């Protein structure tokens, strides 16, 4: 991950957003196929309503002076949960209760849902040896997907905007992810991993402003200045409580409550997650620049020649994302993580020949460290030129031998 740049992470984040929106559309398509037209219209309203209410509540911290500060924080941090609860209960009120609806399928007994399985764990000792070796291929692909997914998600959630002090702490989560994936394989269920193990939505909900003392020099005198700094509450309790709540609601009898959730609410949650991921993606703002008149565009740094290179770079990112998304809709979908990884050498070896250095320096940077690939090349070139320019020290032994002769 040392060589991953924000170019790849932005494409991956945009791909996640598109997949979220696509999953929402799929849920509404299923509702259209199985529900009456009136019920389908309400399902559409419920999905859009779930998303809009969650987006509205997520801005609660800006409602000052309305409500107490902690009330606003609670509304913002649990915006999605509050919206989901509202639209789970709404279909049971008034005339809406008479409409047919599609809800999440849950198990009614403690046994495998597959009719051909009588035990929870996979009896792998009964499988042909060839099947075990054949499983290495999808296993490798899942490993690549989860590793890259986890690492990129951690990068997105620890960017400078969030002011994290210990971003490396997320690296330990990959150990937990590997353990749970192994257990899921033994139990014969899909790997227990979301599309984004660490969602930017979680980081957004933990943001707060705190005072920080900064030592500055004014007229040769050092003074302490207090500034407001945005940081994230770095703790493990929120993720632990979320995981605990998930464990509770997939266990009887709470699983019955989970079964009351309309699939339209799930579609609304997908749209909300997609919107939250897209809203912080730089590709979106550079795309807006494509639609902005040239005289109203922000002023570029002096060394960047113009917006043409920036616009072409943005279009290429969008095209790459769409191509990878199309691949996920085909039988080659399991191989899409490989395409994401291929973007890394493409950026380092090919794109620097198609765009000038200053444009790439403006739109891209290292994802896990300070600076850009162009900065590193300039530093390396400077060290080489200094070595070449340094005067050669003559060997004094030969000089003294010549003088004696």
Short mmCIF file of C-alpha atoms in Angstrom, two decimals, residues 13-404:
data_model
loop_
_atom_site.label_atom_id
_atom_site.label_comp_id
_atom_site.label_asym_id
_atom_site.label_seq_id
_atom_site.Cartn_x
_atom_site.Cartn_y
_atom_site.Cartn_z
CA UNK A 13 -14.52 4.99 -3.50
CA UNK A 14 -16.53 6.06 -6.56
CA UNK A 15 -17.01 2.39 -7.49
CA UNK A 16 -18.40 1.72 -4.01
CA UNK A 17 -20.85 4.60 -4.37
CA UNK A 18 -22.07 3.31 -7.75
CA UNK A 19 -22.49 -0.20 -6.34
CA UNK A 20 -24.56 1.17 -3.45
CA UNK A 21 -26.90 3.01 -5.81
CA UNK A 22 -27.10 -0.04 -8.09
CA UNK A 23 -28.05 -2.28 -5.14
CA UNK A 24 -30.80 0.19 -4.21
CA UNK A 25 -32.19 0.07 -7.76
CA UNK A 26 -32.10 -3.74 -7.68
CA UNK A 27 -34.14 -3.80 -4.45
CA UNK A 28 -36.76 -1.50 -6.00
CA UNK A 29 -36.86 -3.66 -9.14
CA UNK A 30 -37.63 -6.70 -6.99
CA UNK A 31 -40.36 -4.73 -5.24
CA UNK A 32 -41.84 -3.80 -8.64
CA UNK A 33 -41.91 -7.48 -9.65
CA UNK A 34 -43.54 -8.80 -6.47
CA UNK A 35 -45.77 -5.99 -5.17
CA UNK A 36 -48.89 -4.26 -6.38
CA UNK A 37 -48.41 -0.94 -8.14
CA UNK A 38 -49.62 1.07 -5.12
CA UNK A 39 -47.29 -0.84 -2.81
CA UNK A 40 -44.41 -0.32 -5.25
CA UNK A 41 -45.04 3.44 -5.31
CA UNK A 42 -44.96 3.53 -1.52
CA UNK A 43 -41.77 1.41 -1.52
CA UNK A 44 -40.15 4.01 -3.80
CA UNK A 45 -41.33 6.83 -1.52
CA UNK A 46 -40.07 4.90 1.52
CA UNK A 47 -36.62 4.35 -0.02
CA UNK A 48 -36.19 7.98 -1.05
CA UNK A 49 -37.64 9.13 2.28
CA UNK A 50 -35.21 6.96 4.26
CA UNK A 51 -32.31 8.52 2.38
CA UNK A 52 -33.55 12.13 2.62
CA UNK A 53 -34.42 11.97 6.33
CA UNK A 54 -31.01 10.43 7.10
CA UNK A 55 -29.24 13.15 5.07
CA UNK A 56 -31.30 15.84 6.81
CA UNK A 57 -30.57 14.51 10.31
CA UNK A 58 -26.87 14.11 9.51
CA UNK A 59 -26.64 17.92 9.30
CA UNK A 60 -28.09 18.38 12.81
CA UNK A 61 -24.86 19.78 14.25
CA UNK A 62 -25.33 22.83 12.03
CA UNK A 63 -28.77 23.58 13.50
CA UNK A 64 -27.36 25.80 16.25
CA UNK A 65 -28.96 27.28 18.36
CA UNK A 66 -31.82 24.76 17.91
CA UNK A 67 -31.75 22.01 20.59
CA UNK A 68 -28.98 21.26 23.05
CA UNK A 69 -25.53 20.49 21.65
CA UNK A 70 -25.68 16.84 22.74
CA UNK A 71 -29.12 16.40 21.18
CA UNK A 72 -27.78 17.72 17.88
CA UNK A 73 -24.78 15.38 18.12
CA UNK A 74 -27.06 12.40 18.80
CA UNK A 75 -29.30 13.21 15.84
CA UNK A 76 -26.31 13.58 13.52
CA UNK A 77 -24.48 10.45 14.69
CA UNK A 78 -27.54 8.19 14.56
CA UNK A 79 -29.20 9.79 11.55
CA UNK A 80 -29.35 6.55 9.56
CA UNK A 81 -30.65 4.47 12.49
CA UNK A 82 -33.37 7.03 13.33
CA UNK A 83 -34.50 7.22 9.71
CA UNK A 84 -34.62 3.43 9.42
CA UNK A 85 -36.74 3.10 12.58
CA UNK A 86 -39.17 5.78 11.31
CA UNK A 87 -39.74 4.07 7.96
CA UNK A 88 -39.95 0.59 9.50
CA UNK A 89 -42.87 1.77 11.63
CA UNK A 90 -44.60 3.95 9.03
CA UNK A 91 -46.09 1.09 6.92
CA UNK A 92 -47.99 -0.10 10.01
CA UNK A 93 -49.85 3.22 10.43
CA UNK A 94 -53.28 4.02 8.98
CA UNK A 95 -54.21 2.93 5.47
CA UNK A 96 -50.60 2.00 4.70
CA UNK A 97 -51.07 -1.11 6.85
CA UNK A 98 -53.38 -2.59 4.16
CA UNK A 99 -50.67 -2.44 1.48
CA UNK A 100 -48.64 -5.55 0.70
CA UNK A 101 -44.93 -5.18 1.35
CA UNK A 102 -41.69 -7.05 0.93
CA UNK A 103 -39.60 -7.50 4.06
CA UNK A 104 -36.20 -9.00 4.83
CA UNK A 105 -36.14 -12.80 4.81
CA UNK A 106 -35.09 -14.21 8.19
CA UNK A 107 -34.78 -17.74 9.51
CA UNK A 108 -37.52 -19.01 11.81
CA UNK A 109 -35.48 -21.82 13.35
CA UNK A 110 -31.91 -22.45 14.47
CA UNK A 111 -30.75 -24.53 11.53
CA UNK A 112 -29.02 -23.95 8.16
CA UNK A 113 -31.28 -22.24 5.66
CA UNK A 114 -30.02 -24.42 2.78
CA UNK A 115 -32.35 -27.45 2.51
CA UNK A 116 -29.48 -29.88 1.75
CA UNK A 117 -27.49 -29.01 4.89
CA UNK A 118 -28.19 -30.53 8.30
CA UNK A 119 -25.18 -29.10 10.18
CA UNK A 120 -23.68 -25.61 10.30
CA UNK A 121 -20.07 -26.46 9.53
CA UNK A 122 -18.79 -27.71 6.16
CA UNK A 123 -17.77 -31.37 6.19
CA UNK A 124 -14.70 -30.68 4.08
CA UNK A 125 -13.21 -34.13 4.75
CA UNK A 126 -15.92 -35.54 2.48
CA UNK A 127 -15.05 -33.23 -0.43
CA UNK A 128 -12.92 -34.40 -3.39
CA UNK A 129 -9.28 -33.34 -3.15
CA UNK A 130 -9.52 -31.52 -6.50
CA UNK A 131 -12.26 -29.26 -5.10
CA UNK A 132 -10.02 -28.23 -2.22
CA UNK A 133 -7.18 -27.21 -4.56
CA UNK A 134 -9.65 -25.50 -6.92
CA UNK A 135 -10.85 -23.38 -3.99
CA UNK A 136 -7.39 -21.78 -3.81
CA UNK A 137 -8.25 -19.55 -6.80
CA UNK A 138 -11.39 -17.88 -5.36
CA UNK A 139 -9.67 -17.86 -1.98
CA UNK A 140 -6.79 -15.84 -3.41
CA UNK A 141 -9.22 -13.43 -5.09
CA UNK A 142 -11.15 -12.93 -1.84
CA UNK A 143 -7.87 -12.33 0.00
CA UNK A 144 -6.85 -9.67 -2.50
CA UNK A 145 -10.31 -8.07 -2.40
CA UNK A 146 -10.54 -7.93 1.38
CA UNK A 147 -6.98 -6.73 1.84
CA UNK A 148 -7.29 -3.95 -0.71
CA UNK A 149 -10.85 -3.13 0.40
CA UNK A 150 -9.80 -2.89 4.03
CA UNK A 151 -6.64 -0.91 3.37
CA UNK A 152 -8.31 1.58 1.02
CA UNK A 153 -11.24 1.96 3.40
CA UNK A 154 -8.81 2.68 6.24
CA UNK A 155 -7.02 5.27 4.08
CA UNK A 156 -10.32 6.98 3.19
CA UNK A 157 -11.34 7.09 6.86
CA UNK A 158 -8.01 8.52 8.08
CA UNK A 159 -7.39 11.30 5.55
CA UNK A 160 -6.10 14.65 6.83
CA UNK A 161 -9.65 16.01 6.97
CA UNK A 162 -10.42 13.75 9.96
CA UNK A 163 -7.27 14.62 11.90
CA UNK A 164 -6.60 11.09 13.16
CA UNK A 165 -3.60 10.69 15.44
CA UNK A 166 -3.25 6.90 15.16
CA UNK A 167 -4.30 5.88 11.65
CA UNK A 168 -2.14 2.77 11.88
CA UNK A 169 -4.57 1.33 14.44
CA UNK A 170 -6.86 0.30 11.63
CA UNK A 171 -4.21 -2.18 10.45
CA UNK A 172 -5.06 -4.51 13.34
CA UNK A 173 -8.58 -4.90 11.98
CA UNK A 174 -7.23 -6.96 9.10
CA UNK A 175 -6.31 -9.66 11.64
CA UNK A 176 -9.90 -9.77 12.89
CA UNK A 177 -11.18 -9.76 9.32
CA UNK A 178 -8.97 -12.71 8.39
CA UNK A 179 -10.15 -14.66 11.46
CA UNK A 180 -13.85 -14.09 10.78
CA UNK A 181 -13.38 -14.94 7.08
CA UNK A 182 -11.78 -18.26 8.03
CA UNK A 183 -14.67 -19.04 10.40
CA UNK A 184 -17.20 -18.18 7.68
CA UNK A 185 -15.44 -20.63 5.35
CA UNK A 186 -15.74 -23.41 7.93
CA UNK A 187 -19.43 -22.57 8.49
CA UNK A 188 -20.11 -22.43 4.75
CA UNK A 189 -21.55 -18.91 4.74
CA UNK A 190 -20.47 -15.82 2.76
CA UNK A 191 -17.53 -13.94 4.33
CA UNK A 192 -18.82 -11.55 6.99
CA UNK A 193 -17.51 -8.33 5.52
CA UNK A 194 -19.36 -5.25 4.38
CA UNK A 195 -18.58 -3.30 1.25
CA UNK A 196 -16.60 -0.87 3.40
CA UNK A 197 -15.29 -2.24 6.71
CA UNK A 198 -14.62 1.33 7.83
CA UNK A 199 -17.09 3.68 6.21
CA UNK A 200 -16.44 7.43 5.95
CA UNK A 201 -19.93 7.77 7.44
CA UNK A 202 -18.57 6.38 10.72
CA UNK A 203 -15.68 8.85 10.75
CA UNK A 204 -18.05 11.71 9.92
CA UNK A 205 -20.26 10.84 12.90
CA UNK A 206 -17.26 10.89 15.28
CA UNK A 207 -15.91 14.28 14.19
CA UNK A 208 -15.67 17.06 16.75
CA UNK A 209 -13.86 20.35 17.26
CA UNK A 210 -11.24 20.75 19.96
CA UNK A 211 -8.80 23.46 21.04
CA UNK A 212 -5.14 22.99 20.20
CA UNK A 213 -2.18 25.04 21.37
CA UNK A 214 0.18 26.03 18.54
CA UNK A 215 3.53 27.74 19.10
CA UNK A 216 4.03 30.60 16.60
CA UNK A 217 6.75 33.21 16.16
CA UNK A 218 5.71 36.87 15.94
CA UNK A 219 8.43 39.53 15.53
CA UNK A 220 11.02 37.16 16.90
CA UNK A 221 8.90 36.32 19.97
CA UNK A 222 7.29 32.93 20.47
CA UNK A 223 3.61 33.02 21.40
CA UNK A 224 1.02 30.34 22.07
CA UNK A 225 -2.06 30.52 19.85
CA UNK A 226 -5.28 28.56 20.42
CA UNK A 227 -6.92 27.22 17.29
CA UNK A 228 -10.00 25.10 16.60
CA UNK A 229 -8.94 21.74 15.12
CA UNK A 230 -11.33 19.14 13.71
CA UNK A 231 -10.57 15.63 14.92
CA UNK A 232 -12.22 12.24 15.20
CA UNK A 233 -12.90 10.47 18.51
CA UNK A 234 -10.47 7.56 18.14
CA UNK A 235 -11.90 4.69 20.16
CA UNK A 236 -13.09 1.12 19.74
CA UNK A 237 -16.37 1.31 21.60
CA UNK A 238 -18.57 2.43 18.71
CA UNK A 239 -17.43 -0.35 16.37
CA UNK A 240 -17.67 -2.90 19.21
CA UNK A 241 -21.22 -1.81 20.08
CA UNK A 242 -22.26 -1.88 16.41
CA UNK A 243 -20.88 -5.42 16.04
CA UNK A 244 -22.64 -6.43 19.27
CA UNK A 245 -25.95 -5.02 18.03
CA UNK A 246 -25.58 -6.93 14.76
CA UNK A 247 -24.92 -10.15 16.70
CA UNK A 248 -28.01 -9.57 18.84
CA UNK A 249 -30.35 -8.88 15.93
CA UNK A 250 -29.30 -11.95 13.95
CA UNK A 251 -30.13 -14.14 16.95
CA UNK A 252 -33.60 -15.27 18.00
CA UNK A 253 -35.94 -13.71 19.09
CA UNK A 254 -34.60 -10.34 17.89
CA UNK A 255 -34.24 -11.73 14.39
CA UNK A 256 -38.02 -11.49 14.14
CA UNK A 257 -37.75 -7.72 14.60
CA UNK A 258 -35.18 -7.61 11.81
CA UNK A 259 -37.71 -9.40 9.62
CA UNK A 260 -40.10 -6.44 9.94
CA UNK A 261 -37.73 -4.24 7.91
CA UNK A 262 -39.14 -3.48 4.44
CA UNK A 263 -36.65 -4.01 1.62
CA UNK A 264 -37.44 -0.45 0.48
CA UNK A 265 -35.83 0.82 3.70
CA UNK A 266 -32.75 -1.25 2.86
CA UNK A 267 -32.73 0.42 -0.58
CA UNK A 268 -32.91 3.83 1.10
CA UNK A 269 -29.99 2.91 3.36
CA UNK A 270 -27.95 1.90 0.30
CA UNK A 271 -28.69 5.25 -1.33
CA UNK A 272 -27.72 7.11 1.85
CA UNK A 273 -24.43 5.22 2.10
CA UNK A 274 -23.73 5.89 -1.57
CA UNK A 275 -24.47 9.61 -1.14
CA UNK A 276 -22.27 9.91 1.94
CA UNK A 277 -19.35 8.21 0.19
CA UNK A 278 -19.81 10.25 -2.99
CA UNK A 279 -20.13 13.59 -1.19
CA UNK A 280 -16.53 13.47 0.07
CA UNK A 281 -15.00 12.12 -3.15
CA UNK A 282 -12.79 14.68 -4.99
CA UNK A 283 -13.89 13.20 -8.33
CA UNK A 284 -17.35 14.67 -7.73
CA UNK A 285 -16.01 18.21 -7.30
CA UNK A 286 -13.70 17.92 -10.27
CA UNK A 287 -16.69 16.69 -12.28
CA UNK A 288 -18.57 19.84 -11.25
CA UNK A 289 -15.62 21.81 -12.61
CA UNK A 290 -16.29 20.18 -15.98
CA UNK A 291 -19.73 21.82 -15.94
CA UNK A 292 -18.48 25.19 -14.69
CA UNK A 293 -17.79 28.10 -17.10
CA UNK A 294 -14.00 28.67 -17.42
CA UNK A 295 -14.15 32.19 -15.98
CA UNK A 296 -15.80 30.91 -12.77
CA UNK A 297 -13.35 28.07 -12.07
CA UNK A 298 -11.05 28.33 -9.03
CA UNK A 299 -7.58 29.70 -9.69
CA UNK A 300 -5.02 26.95 -10.22
CA UNK A 301 -1.50 26.93 -8.78
CA UNK A 302 0.95 28.93 -10.85
CA UNK A 303 2.81 25.90 -12.24
CA UNK A 304 -0.35 24.13 -13.52
CA UNK A 305 -0.85 25.10 -17.17
CA UNK A 306 -4.64 24.93 -17.27
CA UNK A 307 -7.78 22.94 -16.54
CA UNK A 308 -7.62 20.83 -19.71
CA UNK A 309 -5.28 18.26 -18.17
CA UNK A 310 -7.30 18.21 -14.94
CA UNK A 311 -10.56 17.67 -16.87
CA UNK A 312 -9.08 14.84 -18.96
CA UNK A 313 -7.69 13.22 -15.78
CA UNK A 314 -11.18 13.35 -14.18
CA UNK A 315 -12.88 11.90 -17.27
CA UNK A 316 -10.35 9.05 -17.39
CA UNK A 317 -11.04 8.25 -13.72
CA UNK A 318 -14.80 8.16 -14.35
CA UNK A 319 -14.39 5.97 -17.46
CA UNK A 320 -12.14 3.53 -15.56
CA UNK A 321 -14.70 3.33 -12.75
CA UNK A 322 -17.55 2.61 -15.17
CA UNK A 323 -15.51 -0.09 -16.93
CA UNK A 324 -14.74 -1.82 -13.62
CA UNK A 325 -18.39 -1.55 -12.58
CA UNK A 326 -19.48 -3.20 -15.85
CA UNK A 327 -17.03 -6.01 -15.12
CA UNK A 328 -18.72 -6.56 -11.72
CA UNK A 329 -21.97 -7.27 -13.60
CA UNK A 330 -20.42 -10.10 -15.61
CA UNK A 331 -19.13 -13.57 -14.76
CA UNK A 332 -15.68 -12.03 -14.36
CA UNK A 333 -16.90 -10.04 -11.34
CA UNK A 334 -14.70 -11.89 -8.78
CA UNK A 335 -11.61 -10.60 -10.61
CA UNK A 336 -12.44 -6.91 -10.25
CA UNK A 337 -10.04 -6.42 -7.26
CA UNK A 338 -7.19 -7.30 -9.62
CA UNK A 339 -8.28 -4.44 -11.90
CA UNK A 340 -8.16 -2.03 -8.96
CA UNK A 341 -4.62 -3.14 -8.08
CA UNK A 342 -3.50 -2.79 -11.71
CA UNK A 343 -4.34 0.92 -11.41
CA UNK A 344 -1.31 1.36 -9.12
CA UNK A 345 1.41 0.55 -11.70
CA UNK A 346 -0.64 2.33 -14.40
CA UNK A 347 -0.50 5.52 -12.34
CA UNK A 348 3.22 5.25 -11.60
CA UNK A 349 4.48 4.05 -14.99
CA UNK A 350 2.00 5.25 -17.63
CA UNK A 351 0.07 8.29 -16.45
CA UNK A 352 3.22 10.32 -15.80
CA UNK A 353 3.91 10.05 -19.55
CA UNK A 354 0.44 11.32 -20.52
CA UNK A 355 0.12 14.26 -18.08
CA UNK A 356 2.67 16.86 -17.11
CA UNK A 357 4.23 16.66 -13.67
CA UNK A 358 2.56 19.74 -12.20
CA UNK A 359 -0.94 18.58 -13.18
CA UNK A 360 -0.35 15.20 -11.55
CA UNK A 361 1.13 16.93 -8.51
CA UNK A 362 -2.10 18.99 -8.27
CA UNK A 363 -4.66 16.16 -8.67
CA UNK A 364 -2.85 13.22 -7.05
CA UNK A 365 -0.75 12.35 -4.02
CA UNK A 366 0.46 9.38 -2.01
CA UNK A 367 -2.43 7.82 -0.11
CA UNK A 368 -0.48 6.64 2.96
CA UNK A 369 2.21 9.29 3.28
CA UNK A 370 2.97 12.90 2.60
CA UNK A 371 3.89 14.21 -0.82
CA UNK A 372 3.42 12.94 -4.37
CA UNK A 373 5.27 10.54 -6.70
CA UNK A 374 6.55 13.61 -8.54
CA UNK A 375 8.02 15.01 -5.31
CA UNK A 376 9.88 11.75 -4.74
CA UNK A 377 11.25 11.80 -8.28
CA UNK A 378 12.40 15.41 -7.88
CA UNK A 379 14.09 14.54 -4.60
CA UNK A 380 15.82 11.53 -6.16
CA UNK A 381 16.89 13.58 -9.19
CA UNK A 382 18.27 16.28 -6.88
CA UNK A 383 20.32 13.76 -4.92
CA UNK A 384 21.74 12.28 -8.14
CA UNK A 385 22.60 15.71 -9.57
CA UNK A 386 24.30 16.73 -6.30
CA UNK A 387 26.36 13.57 -6.38
CA UNK A 388 27.37 14.21 -10.00
CA UNK A 389 28.14 17.87 -9.33
CA UNK A 390 30.21 17.23 -6.20
CA UNK A 391 33.93 17.76 -6.89
CA UNK A 392 36.07 14.65 -7.06
CA UNK A 393 38.70 14.54 -4.36
CA UNK A 394 42.07 13.60 -5.98
CA UNK A 395 44.07 10.82 -4.48
CA UNK A 396 46.89 12.57 -2.60
CA UNK A 397 49.09 9.50 -2.80
CA UNK A 398 49.45 9.83 -6.59
CA UNK A 399 50.04 13.61 -6.29
CA UNK A 400 52.82 13.14 -3.75
CA UNK A 401 54.41 10.36 -5.85
CA UNK A 402 54.39 12.62 -8.91
CA UNK A 403 55.91 15.53 -6.99
CA UNK A 404 58.68 13.30 -5.66
#
